[in-house]
XYZ file of C-alpha atoms in Angstrom:
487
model
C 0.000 0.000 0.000
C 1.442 3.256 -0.845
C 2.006 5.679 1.663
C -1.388 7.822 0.576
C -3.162 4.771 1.569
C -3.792 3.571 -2.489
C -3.794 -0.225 -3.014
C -2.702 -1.920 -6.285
C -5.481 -3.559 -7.729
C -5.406 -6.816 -10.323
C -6.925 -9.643 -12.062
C -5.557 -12.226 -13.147
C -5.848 -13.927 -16.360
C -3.316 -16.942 -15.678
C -1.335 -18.148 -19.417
C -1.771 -21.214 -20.785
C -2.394 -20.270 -24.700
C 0.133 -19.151 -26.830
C 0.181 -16.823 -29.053
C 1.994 -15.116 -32.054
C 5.525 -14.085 -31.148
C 6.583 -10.691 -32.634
C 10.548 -11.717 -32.593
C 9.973 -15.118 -34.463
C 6.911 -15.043 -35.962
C 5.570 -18.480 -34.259
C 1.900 -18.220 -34.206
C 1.572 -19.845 -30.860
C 5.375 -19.935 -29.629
C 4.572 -16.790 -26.942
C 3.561 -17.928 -23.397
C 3.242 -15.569 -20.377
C 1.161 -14.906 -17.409
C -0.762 -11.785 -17.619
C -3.126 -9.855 -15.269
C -5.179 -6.230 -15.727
C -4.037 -3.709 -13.259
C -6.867 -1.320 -12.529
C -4.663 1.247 -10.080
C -0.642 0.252 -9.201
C 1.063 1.762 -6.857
C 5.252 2.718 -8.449
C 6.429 0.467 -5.452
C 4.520 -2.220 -6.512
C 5.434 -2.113 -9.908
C 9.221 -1.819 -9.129
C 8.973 -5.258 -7.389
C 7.047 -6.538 -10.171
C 9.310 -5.803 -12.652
C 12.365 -6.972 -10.268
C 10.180 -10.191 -10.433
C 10.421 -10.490 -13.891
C 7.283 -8.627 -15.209
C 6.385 -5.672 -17.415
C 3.055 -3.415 -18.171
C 2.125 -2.753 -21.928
C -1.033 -0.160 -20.997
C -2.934 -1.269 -17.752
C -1.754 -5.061 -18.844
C 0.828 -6.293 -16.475
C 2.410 -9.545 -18.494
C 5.546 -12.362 -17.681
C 6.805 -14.395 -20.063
C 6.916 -18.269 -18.858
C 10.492 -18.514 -19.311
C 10.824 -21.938 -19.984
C 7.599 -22.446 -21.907
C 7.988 -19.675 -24.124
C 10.005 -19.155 -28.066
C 11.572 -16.572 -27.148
C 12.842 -15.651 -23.465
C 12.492 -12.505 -22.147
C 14.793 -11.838 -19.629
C 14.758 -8.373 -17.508
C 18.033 -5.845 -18.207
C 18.434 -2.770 -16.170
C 21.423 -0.552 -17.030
C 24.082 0.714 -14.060
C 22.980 4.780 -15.199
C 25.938 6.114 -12.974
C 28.448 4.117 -14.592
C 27.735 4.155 -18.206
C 29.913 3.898 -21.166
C 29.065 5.020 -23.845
C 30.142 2.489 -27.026
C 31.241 3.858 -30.531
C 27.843 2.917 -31.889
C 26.404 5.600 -28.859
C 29.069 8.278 -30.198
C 28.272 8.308 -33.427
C 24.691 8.626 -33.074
C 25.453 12.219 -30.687
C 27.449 13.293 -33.339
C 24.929 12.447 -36.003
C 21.796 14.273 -33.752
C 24.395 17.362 -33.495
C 25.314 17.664 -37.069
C 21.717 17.530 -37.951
C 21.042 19.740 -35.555
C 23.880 22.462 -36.036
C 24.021 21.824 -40.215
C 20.886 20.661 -41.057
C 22.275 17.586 -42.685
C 20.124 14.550 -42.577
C 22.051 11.393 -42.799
C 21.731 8.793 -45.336
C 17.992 6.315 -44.433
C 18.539 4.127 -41.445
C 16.128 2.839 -39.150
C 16.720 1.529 -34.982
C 17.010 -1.934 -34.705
C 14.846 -3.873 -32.264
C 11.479 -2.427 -32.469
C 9.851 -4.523 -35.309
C 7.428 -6.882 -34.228
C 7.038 -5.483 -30.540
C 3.613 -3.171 -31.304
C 2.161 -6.679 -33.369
C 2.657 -8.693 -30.181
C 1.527 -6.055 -27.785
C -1.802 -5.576 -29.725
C -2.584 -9.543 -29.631
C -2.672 -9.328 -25.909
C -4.700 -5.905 -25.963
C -7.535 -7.135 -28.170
C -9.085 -8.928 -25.238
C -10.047 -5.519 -23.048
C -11.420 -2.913 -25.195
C -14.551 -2.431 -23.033
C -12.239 -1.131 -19.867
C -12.282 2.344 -19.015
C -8.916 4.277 -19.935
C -7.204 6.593 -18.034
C -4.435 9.257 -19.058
C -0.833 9.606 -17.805
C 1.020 12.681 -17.071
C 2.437 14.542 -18.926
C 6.677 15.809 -18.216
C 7.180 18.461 -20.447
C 4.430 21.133 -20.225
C 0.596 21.276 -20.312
C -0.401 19.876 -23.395
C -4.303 18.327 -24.458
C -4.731 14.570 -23.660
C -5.132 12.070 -26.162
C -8.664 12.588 -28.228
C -10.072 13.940 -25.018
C -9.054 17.644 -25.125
C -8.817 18.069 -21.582
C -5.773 19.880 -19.636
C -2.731 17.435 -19.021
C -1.094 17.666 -15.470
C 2.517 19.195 -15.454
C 5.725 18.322 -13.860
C 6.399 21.873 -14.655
C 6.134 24.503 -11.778
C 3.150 27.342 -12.174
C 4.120 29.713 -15.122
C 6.351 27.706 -16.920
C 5.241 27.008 -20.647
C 6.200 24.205 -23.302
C 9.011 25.373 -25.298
C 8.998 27.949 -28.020
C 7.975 28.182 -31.070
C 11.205 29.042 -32.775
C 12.851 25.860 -32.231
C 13.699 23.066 -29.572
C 16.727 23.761 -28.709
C 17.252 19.832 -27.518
C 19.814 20.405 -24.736
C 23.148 18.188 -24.784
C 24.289 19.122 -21.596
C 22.550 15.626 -20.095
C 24.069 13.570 -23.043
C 27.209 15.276 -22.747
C 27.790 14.276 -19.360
C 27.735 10.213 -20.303
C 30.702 10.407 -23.466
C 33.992 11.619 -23.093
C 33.113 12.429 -27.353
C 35.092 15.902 -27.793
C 32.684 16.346 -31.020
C 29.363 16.624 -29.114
C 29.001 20.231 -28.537
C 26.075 21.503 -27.393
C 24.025 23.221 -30.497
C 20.807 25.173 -30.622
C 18.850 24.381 -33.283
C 17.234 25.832 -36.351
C 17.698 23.085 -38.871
C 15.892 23.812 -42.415
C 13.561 21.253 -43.424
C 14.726 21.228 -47.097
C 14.571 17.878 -48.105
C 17.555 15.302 -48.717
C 19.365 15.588 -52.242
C 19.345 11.786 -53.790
C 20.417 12.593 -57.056
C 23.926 10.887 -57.903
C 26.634 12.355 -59.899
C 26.493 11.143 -63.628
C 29.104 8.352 -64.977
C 31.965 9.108 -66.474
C 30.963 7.329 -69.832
C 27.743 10.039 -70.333
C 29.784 12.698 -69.315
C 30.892 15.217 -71.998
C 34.417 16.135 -72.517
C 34.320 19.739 -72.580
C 34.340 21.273 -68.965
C 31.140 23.018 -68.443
C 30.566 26.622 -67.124
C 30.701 28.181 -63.742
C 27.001 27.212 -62.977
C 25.900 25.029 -65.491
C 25.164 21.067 -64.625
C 21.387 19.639 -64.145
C 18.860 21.435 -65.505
C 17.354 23.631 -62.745
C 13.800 22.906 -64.731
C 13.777 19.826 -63.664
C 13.243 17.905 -60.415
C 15.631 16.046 -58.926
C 15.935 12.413 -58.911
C 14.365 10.575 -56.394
C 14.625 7.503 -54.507
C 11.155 5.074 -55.994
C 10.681 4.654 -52.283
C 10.843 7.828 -51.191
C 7.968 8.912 -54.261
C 5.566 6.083 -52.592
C 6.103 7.322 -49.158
C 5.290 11.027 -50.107
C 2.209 9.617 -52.219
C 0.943 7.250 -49.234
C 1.175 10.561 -47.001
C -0.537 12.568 -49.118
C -3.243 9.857 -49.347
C -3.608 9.800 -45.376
C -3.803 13.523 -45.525
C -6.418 13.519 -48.088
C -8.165 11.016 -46.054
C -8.326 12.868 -42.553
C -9.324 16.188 -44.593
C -12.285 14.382 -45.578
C -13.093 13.180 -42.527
C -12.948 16.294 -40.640
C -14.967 18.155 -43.581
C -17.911 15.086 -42.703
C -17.428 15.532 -39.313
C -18.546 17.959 -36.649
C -15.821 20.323 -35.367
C -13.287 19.469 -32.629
C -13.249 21.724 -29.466
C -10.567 24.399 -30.438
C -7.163 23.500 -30.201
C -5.114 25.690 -28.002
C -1.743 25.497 -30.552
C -2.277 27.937 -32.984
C 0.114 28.922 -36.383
C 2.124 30.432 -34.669
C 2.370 28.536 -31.368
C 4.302 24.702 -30.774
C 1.921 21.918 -31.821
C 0.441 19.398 -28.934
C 1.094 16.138 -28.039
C -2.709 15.376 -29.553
C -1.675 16.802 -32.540
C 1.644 14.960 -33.199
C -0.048 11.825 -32.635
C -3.216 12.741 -35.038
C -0.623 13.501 -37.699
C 1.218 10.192 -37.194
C -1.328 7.282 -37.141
C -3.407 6.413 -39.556
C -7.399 7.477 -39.739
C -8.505 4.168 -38.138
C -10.348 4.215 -34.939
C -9.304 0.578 -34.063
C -5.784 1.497 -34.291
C -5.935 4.597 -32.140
C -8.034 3.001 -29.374
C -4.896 0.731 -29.195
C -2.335 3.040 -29.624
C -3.697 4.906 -26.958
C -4.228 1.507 -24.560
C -0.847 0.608 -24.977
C 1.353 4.347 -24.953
C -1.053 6.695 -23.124
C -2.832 4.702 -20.199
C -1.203 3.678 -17.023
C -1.991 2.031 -14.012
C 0.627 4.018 -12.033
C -0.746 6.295 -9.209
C 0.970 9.742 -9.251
C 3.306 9.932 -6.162
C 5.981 12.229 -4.282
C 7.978 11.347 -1.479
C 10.369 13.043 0.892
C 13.516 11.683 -0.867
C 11.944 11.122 -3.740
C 13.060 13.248 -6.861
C 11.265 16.794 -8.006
C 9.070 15.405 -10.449
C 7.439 12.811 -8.330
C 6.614 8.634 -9.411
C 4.580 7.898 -12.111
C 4.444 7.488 -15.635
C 5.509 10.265 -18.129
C 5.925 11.311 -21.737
C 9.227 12.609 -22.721
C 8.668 15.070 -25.640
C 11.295 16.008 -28.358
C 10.760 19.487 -30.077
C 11.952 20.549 -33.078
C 11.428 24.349 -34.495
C 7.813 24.429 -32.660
C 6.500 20.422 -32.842
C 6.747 17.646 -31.296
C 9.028 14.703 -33.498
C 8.997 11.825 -31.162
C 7.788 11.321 -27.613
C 9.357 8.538 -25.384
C 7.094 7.253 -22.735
C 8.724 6.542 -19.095
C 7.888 4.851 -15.467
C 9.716 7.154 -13.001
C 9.939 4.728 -9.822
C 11.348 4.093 -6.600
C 14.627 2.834 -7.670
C 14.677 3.085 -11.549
C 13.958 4.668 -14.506
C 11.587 1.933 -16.860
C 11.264 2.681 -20.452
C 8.554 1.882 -22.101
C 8.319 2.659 -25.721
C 9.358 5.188 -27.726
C 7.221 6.744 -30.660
C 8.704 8.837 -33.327
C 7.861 10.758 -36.966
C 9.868 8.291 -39.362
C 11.120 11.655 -41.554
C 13.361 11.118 -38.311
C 14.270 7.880 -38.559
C 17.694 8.612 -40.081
C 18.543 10.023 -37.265
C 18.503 6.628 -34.755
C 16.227 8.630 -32.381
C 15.761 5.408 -30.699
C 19.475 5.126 -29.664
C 19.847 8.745 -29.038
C 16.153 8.687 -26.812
C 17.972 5.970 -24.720
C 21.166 8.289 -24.004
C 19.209 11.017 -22.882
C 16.811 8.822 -20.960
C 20.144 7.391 -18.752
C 21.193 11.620 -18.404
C 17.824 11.875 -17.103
C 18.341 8.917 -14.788
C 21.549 10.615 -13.640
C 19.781 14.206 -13.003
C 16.976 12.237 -10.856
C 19.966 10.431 -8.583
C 21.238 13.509 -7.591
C 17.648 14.345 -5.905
C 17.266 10.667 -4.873
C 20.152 8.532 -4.528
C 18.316 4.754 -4.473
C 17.554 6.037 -8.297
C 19.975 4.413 -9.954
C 19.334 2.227 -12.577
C 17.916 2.541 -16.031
C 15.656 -0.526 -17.203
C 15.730 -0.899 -21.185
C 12.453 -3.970 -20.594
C 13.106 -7.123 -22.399
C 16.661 -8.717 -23.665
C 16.205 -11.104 -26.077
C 18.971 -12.827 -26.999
C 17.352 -15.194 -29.533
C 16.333 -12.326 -31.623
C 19.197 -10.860 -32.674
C 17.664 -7.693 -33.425
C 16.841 -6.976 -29.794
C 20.649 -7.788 -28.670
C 21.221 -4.345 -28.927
C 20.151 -3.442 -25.609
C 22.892 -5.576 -24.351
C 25.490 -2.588 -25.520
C 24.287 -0.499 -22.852
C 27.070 -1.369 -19.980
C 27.603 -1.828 -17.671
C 24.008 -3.955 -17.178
C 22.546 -7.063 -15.848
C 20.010 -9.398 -16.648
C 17.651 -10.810 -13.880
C 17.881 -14.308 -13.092
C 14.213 -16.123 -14.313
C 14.341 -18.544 -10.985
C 16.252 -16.747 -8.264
C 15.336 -12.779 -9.431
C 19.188 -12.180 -8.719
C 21.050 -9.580 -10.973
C 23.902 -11.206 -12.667
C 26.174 -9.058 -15.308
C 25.541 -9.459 -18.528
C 29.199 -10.772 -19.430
C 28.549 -13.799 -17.517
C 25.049 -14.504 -18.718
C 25.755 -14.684 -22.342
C 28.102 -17.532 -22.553
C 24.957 -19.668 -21.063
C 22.449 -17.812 -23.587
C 24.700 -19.166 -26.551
C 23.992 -22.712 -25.473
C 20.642 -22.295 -24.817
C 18.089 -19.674 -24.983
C 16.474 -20.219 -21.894
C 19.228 -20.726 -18.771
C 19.310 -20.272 -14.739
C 21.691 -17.334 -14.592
C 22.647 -17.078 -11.400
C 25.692 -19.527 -10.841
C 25.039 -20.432 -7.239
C 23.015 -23.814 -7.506
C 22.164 -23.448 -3.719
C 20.276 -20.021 -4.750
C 16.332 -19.862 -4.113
C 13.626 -17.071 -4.712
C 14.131 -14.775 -1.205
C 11.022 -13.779 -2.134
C 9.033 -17.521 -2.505
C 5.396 -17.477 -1.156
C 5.054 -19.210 2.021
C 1.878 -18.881 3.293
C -1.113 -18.311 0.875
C -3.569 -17.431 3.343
C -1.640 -13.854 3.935
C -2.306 -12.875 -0.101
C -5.002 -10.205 0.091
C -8.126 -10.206 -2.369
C -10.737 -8.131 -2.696
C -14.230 -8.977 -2.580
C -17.811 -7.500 -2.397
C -15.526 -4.544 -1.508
C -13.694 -5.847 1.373
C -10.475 -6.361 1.752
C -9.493 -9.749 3.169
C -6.614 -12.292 3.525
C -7.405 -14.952 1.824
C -7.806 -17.838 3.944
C -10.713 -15.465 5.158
C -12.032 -15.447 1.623
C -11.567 -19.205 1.403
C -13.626 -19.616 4.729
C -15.724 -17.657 3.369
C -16.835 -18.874 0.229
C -16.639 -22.770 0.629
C -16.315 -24.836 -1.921
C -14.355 -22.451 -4.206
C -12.251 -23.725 -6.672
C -9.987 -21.062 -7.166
C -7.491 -21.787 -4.967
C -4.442 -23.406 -7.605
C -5.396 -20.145 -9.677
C -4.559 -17.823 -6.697
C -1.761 -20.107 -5.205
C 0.109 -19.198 -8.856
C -0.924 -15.944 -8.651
C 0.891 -15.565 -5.255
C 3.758 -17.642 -6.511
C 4.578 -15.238 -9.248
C 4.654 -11.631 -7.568
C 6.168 -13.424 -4.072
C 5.102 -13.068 -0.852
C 5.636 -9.588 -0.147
C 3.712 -8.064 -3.311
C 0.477 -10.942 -2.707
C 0.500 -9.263 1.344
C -0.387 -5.867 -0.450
C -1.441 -6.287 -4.157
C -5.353 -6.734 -3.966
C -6.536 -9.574 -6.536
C -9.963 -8.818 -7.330
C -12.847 -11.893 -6.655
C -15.862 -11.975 -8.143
């Protein structure tokens, strides 16, 4: 129970059907345990996901490690001790050339995110009928999503989202995690010309004579362009078309506070970026914008409080991607990230990660137990989501024992098999292991009760194996004060 007096409350769903893995594509390879959190309280998540479990929306989900294609093991990165690799260097040093030059890279996309949104939604489709609530907001008051109410702010009274003349990202966070003498701190007022594809002619069509100062392609006509590039622009044009068409059949939104000349909202950004579907914005919203986290402060807890977050990234007066965070007790979780792909050149993905570790850093100094920075699942099997293993120094989290062990020493037992113990000691047990069942709260007609009071209560109930896992899975401590909802 938190220290307002707020309970976590959950139902659980248990996990014994598979479904379609979005690393390996098995259709019924994914196992886990999942349960619906109505309210969490950040402690109770941070043991949670110290137990081997993660929240896509209100879902609270852990893979069954042994059972499952594709193990999902835990990492959480040492924040005050990062290194920075050369991969991490040359992604600041892209970001700051595009940001002092204007130069957009050559096309590159992060690794490690395909599949991950397909194999959220599966799980999703189940609870469409449950209410939604909206998370906080961390970088000014902006409209919630396809609500148009006020957002709260982390922000003190008077403080407003940045201007409209650019977003000046500041380095000085990033810069404090490379020892990189080429990541100056910039501000920003990139044009938005677009990239020149065109390629320089062959030597066998070019003429002899040397032509005039000035003279090359005609200036009459455009310039080459990638095929793939002339599809994109088309599809977004047809999207455009699309939501003009809509809003022209449909009544008039409440007014927007952004304006022409004013940054554009978080509402906005995401209205631009999905497509007109109301399907897929009811789950985009389930699984980025609603939390079960309750909204705390504590005494030695940092400025901005616990909770859950959206980390916005301006650029000349709009938002270009938005990461979404769990500030808690001991950790900074990330969630997901969300971006416009005219960015994607620019590895936001990687660069959202460096400044989500200086952020990490900035919240230690107010609150020392904040220390770590959890990048979710490691999946070594997929070796598009070994990436997050270059974040050091980190450790995984031991599927039987919950003990962090270094990633160095865990991934000579991944390479012989996919799922492995990682902790070495074979005397090692869960600290945590339930012990007596009858102290796992439920609730029930409203009442709060242990449940070997429940039990007594309702005789002749058959749920017991269903809690007794329940209890097994979050340990001893988190049954004592999660509530698991009875019918």
């Amino acid at each position: 129970m938190a220290a307002g007096g707020s309970y976590t409350i959950v139902e659980y769903f248990g996990g014994d059907d598979g479904y379609r893995c979005g690393y390996c594509k098995h259709e019924k390879g994914n196992f886990s345990h999942g349960m619906w959190s109505h309210t969490m309280t950040v402690q109770d998540y941070q043991d949670l996901i110290d137990r081997g479990w993660r929240r896509s929306g209100k879902y609270v989900y852990k893979p069954i490690m042994n059972k499952t294609c594709c193990p999902q093991y835990t990492i959480r990165c040492h924040a005050l001790n990062f290194h920075p690799s050369k991969t991490h260097k040359k992604t600041l040093k892209r970001v700051n050339k595009f940001l002092s030059k204007g130069e957009m890279p050559a096309e590159r996309c992060d690794e490690g995110h395909e599949g991950v949104f397909e194999d959220i939604k599966s799980r999703l489709k189940p609870f469409s009928s449950v209410l939604q609530r909206t998370v906080a907001i961390a970088a000014g008051k902006t409209q919630s999503f396809l609500s148009g109410e006020p957002m709260n702010s982390v922000h003190e009274k008077g403080v407003r989202p940045p201007p409209e003349d650019s977003l000046k990202i500041d380095h000085s966070e990033v810069q404090d995690i490379t020892t990189s003498p080429d990541t100056d701190s910039t501000n920003s007022t990139a044009p938005t010309t677009p990239r020149e594809d065109a390629a320089p002619a062959s030597a066998e069509k070019t003429s002899n004579v040397t032509p005039k100062q000035g003279k090359g392609a005609d200036p009459n006509r455009p310039l080459c362009r990638k095929a793939k590039d002339i599809r994109k622009e088309r599809r977004l044009q047809k999207e455009q078309q699309k939501q003009q068409e809509t809003v022209s059949s449909s009544p008039s939104p409440a007014p927007s506070k952004s304006s022409s000349n004013q940054p554009k909202s978080l509402e906005e950004f995401i209205t631009e970026s999905l497509p007109n579907d109301p399907l897929h914005r009811l789950e985009f919203k389930r699984f980025l914008c609603d939390s079960p986290l309750e909204a705390e402060t504590a005494p030695d807890g940092p400025d901005v409080g616990y909770g859950s977050f959206h980390q916005q990234y301006w650029l000349d007066g709009r938002i270009v991607a938005v990461g979404v965070l769990d500030i808690l007790p001991f950790c900074v979780s990330s969630v997901y990230l969300y971006y416009h792909p005219d960015f994607s050149p620019l590895s936001l993905g990687t660069y959202s990660a460096l400044r989500e570790i200086a952020f990490t850093r900035q919240l230690q100094q107010q609150s020392p137990k904040l220390a770590y920075y959890y990048l979710g699942f490691y999946v070594y099997s997929c070796p598009k989501m070994r990436y997050k293993g270059q974040y050091r120094p980190s450790d995984l989290l031991c599927p039987e024992t919950y003990a962090w062990v270094s990633i160095e020493r865990c991934i000579p037992r991944l390479e012989i098999s996919a799922y492995s113990r990682l902790n070495e000691n074979a005397q090692a047990g869960d600290a945590l292991a339930l012990k007596d069942l009858g102290k796992a709260l439920v609730l029930h007609r409203r009442t709060v009760m242990p449940y070997a009071a429940y039990a007594r209560k309702r005789k002749g109930s058959n749920d017991e194996k269903e809690v007794e896992q329940y209890a097994s899975l979050v340990g001893q401590t988190c049954a004592e004060r999660i509530l698991l909802y009875r019918a």
